[in-house]
XYZ file of C-alpha atoms in Angstrom:
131
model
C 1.897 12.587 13.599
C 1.043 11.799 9.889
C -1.575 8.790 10.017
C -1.327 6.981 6.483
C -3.213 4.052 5.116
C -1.660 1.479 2.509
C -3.165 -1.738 0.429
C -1.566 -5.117 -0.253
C -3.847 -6.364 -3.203
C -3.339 -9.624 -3.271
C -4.167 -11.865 -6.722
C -5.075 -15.368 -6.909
C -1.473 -16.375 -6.958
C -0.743 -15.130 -3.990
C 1.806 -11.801 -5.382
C 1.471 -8.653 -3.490
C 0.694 -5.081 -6.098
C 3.175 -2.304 -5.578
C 3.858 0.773 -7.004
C 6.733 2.993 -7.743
C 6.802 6.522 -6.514
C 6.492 9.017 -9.143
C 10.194 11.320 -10.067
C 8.107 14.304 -8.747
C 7.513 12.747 -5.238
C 10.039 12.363 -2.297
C 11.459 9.338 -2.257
C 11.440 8.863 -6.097
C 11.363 5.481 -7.757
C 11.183 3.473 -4.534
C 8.263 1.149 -4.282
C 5.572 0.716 -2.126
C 2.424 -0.626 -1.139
C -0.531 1.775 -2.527
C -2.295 4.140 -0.140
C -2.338 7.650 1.573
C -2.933 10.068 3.900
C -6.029 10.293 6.101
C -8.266 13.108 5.660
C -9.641 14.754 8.604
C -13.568 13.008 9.220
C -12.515 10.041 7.357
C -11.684 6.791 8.880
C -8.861 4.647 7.901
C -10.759 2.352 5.270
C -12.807 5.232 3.932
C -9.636 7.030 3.308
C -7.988 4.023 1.691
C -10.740 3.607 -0.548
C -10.609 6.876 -1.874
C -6.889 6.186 -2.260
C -6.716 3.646 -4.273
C -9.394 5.012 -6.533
C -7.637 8.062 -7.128
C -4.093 6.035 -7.384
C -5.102 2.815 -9.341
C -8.317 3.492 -10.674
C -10.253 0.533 -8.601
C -13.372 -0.171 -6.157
C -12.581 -1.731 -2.782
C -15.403 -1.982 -0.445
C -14.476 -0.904 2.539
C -15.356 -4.410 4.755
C -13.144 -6.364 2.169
C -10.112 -4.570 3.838
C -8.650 -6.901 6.444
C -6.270 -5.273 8.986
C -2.384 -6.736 8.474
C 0.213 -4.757 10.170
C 1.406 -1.216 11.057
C 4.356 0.911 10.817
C 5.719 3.828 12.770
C 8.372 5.613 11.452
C 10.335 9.142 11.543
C 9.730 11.445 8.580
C 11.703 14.777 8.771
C 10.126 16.966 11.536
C 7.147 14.315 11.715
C 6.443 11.340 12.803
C 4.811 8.414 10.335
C 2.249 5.729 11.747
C 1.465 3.356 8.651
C -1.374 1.205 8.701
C -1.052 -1.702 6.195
C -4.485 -3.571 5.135
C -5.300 -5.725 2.926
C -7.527 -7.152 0.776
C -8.657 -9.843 -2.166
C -11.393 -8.097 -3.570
C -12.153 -4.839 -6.157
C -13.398 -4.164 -8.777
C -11.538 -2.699 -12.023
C -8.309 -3.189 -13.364
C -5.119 -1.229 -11.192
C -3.766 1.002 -13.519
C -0.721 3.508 -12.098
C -2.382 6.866 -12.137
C -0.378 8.228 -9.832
C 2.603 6.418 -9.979
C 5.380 5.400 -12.765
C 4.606 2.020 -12.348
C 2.810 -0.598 -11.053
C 3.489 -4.274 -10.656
C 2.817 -8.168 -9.314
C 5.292 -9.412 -7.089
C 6.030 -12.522 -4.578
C 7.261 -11.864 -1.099
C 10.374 -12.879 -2.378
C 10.498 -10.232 -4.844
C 9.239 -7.848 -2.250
C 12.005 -8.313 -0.014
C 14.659 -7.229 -2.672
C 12.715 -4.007 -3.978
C 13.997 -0.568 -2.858
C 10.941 0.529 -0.670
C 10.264 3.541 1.815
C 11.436 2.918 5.770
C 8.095 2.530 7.055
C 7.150 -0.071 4.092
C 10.002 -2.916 4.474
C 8.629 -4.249 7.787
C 5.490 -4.536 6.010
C 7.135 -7.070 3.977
C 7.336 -9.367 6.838
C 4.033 -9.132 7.805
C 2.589 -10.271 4.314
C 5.305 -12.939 4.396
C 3.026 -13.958 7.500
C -0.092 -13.447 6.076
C 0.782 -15.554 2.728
C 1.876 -17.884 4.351
């Protein structure tokens, strides 16, 4: 089992951050919500916080993470469980340090970007939440 933790940032219009995988990383050039593996003795937001430092260059504290959704999903020989937060508040400017790109988009827009498996039903879910 491979326990991962993603972000929706959300702005104050309401559109959704994302960020393209890297040409180096499986699954090149799809896009996806930001976020990462768990490390062992962290917790879900403590690892998600030192995720999207290392990946966009912000602060998120780890009680303005709100639960959303989660995902479970096959991944070669393992199994994927994606838990999808998110959150309104940080501190910084996202920048796409470990991606080659980041952007802004509406659910709409969401739902017609080539994602990961285990990210479209995500979609949904912040459909729900934006609502």
């Amino acid at each position: 089992m491979l326990l991962v933790v993603a972000a929706a940032l959300i702005d104050a219009e309401g559109r959704v951050l994302v960020q393209q995988r890297a040409p180096h990383r499986s699954m090149p050039g799809l896009w996806e919500f930001p976020g990462g593996k768990i490390e062992p003795e962290e917790t879900p937001e403590q690892a998600l916080v030192r995720e999207l430092a290392e990946e966009l260059g912000i602060g998120v504290a780890p009680e303005a993470l709100q639960p959303v959704a989660f995902a479970s999903a096959p991944l070669g020989a393992r199994h994927l469980l994606l838990l999808l937060y998110a959150t309104r508040q940080w501190t910084g400017d996202p920048q796409a340090l470990d991606a080659s790109a980041i952007r802004w988009a509406r659910v709409e827009e969401l739902r017609t970007l080539p994602m990961p498996p285990a990210d479209v039903p995500l979609v949904e879910a912040m459909a729900r939440l934006l609502v």
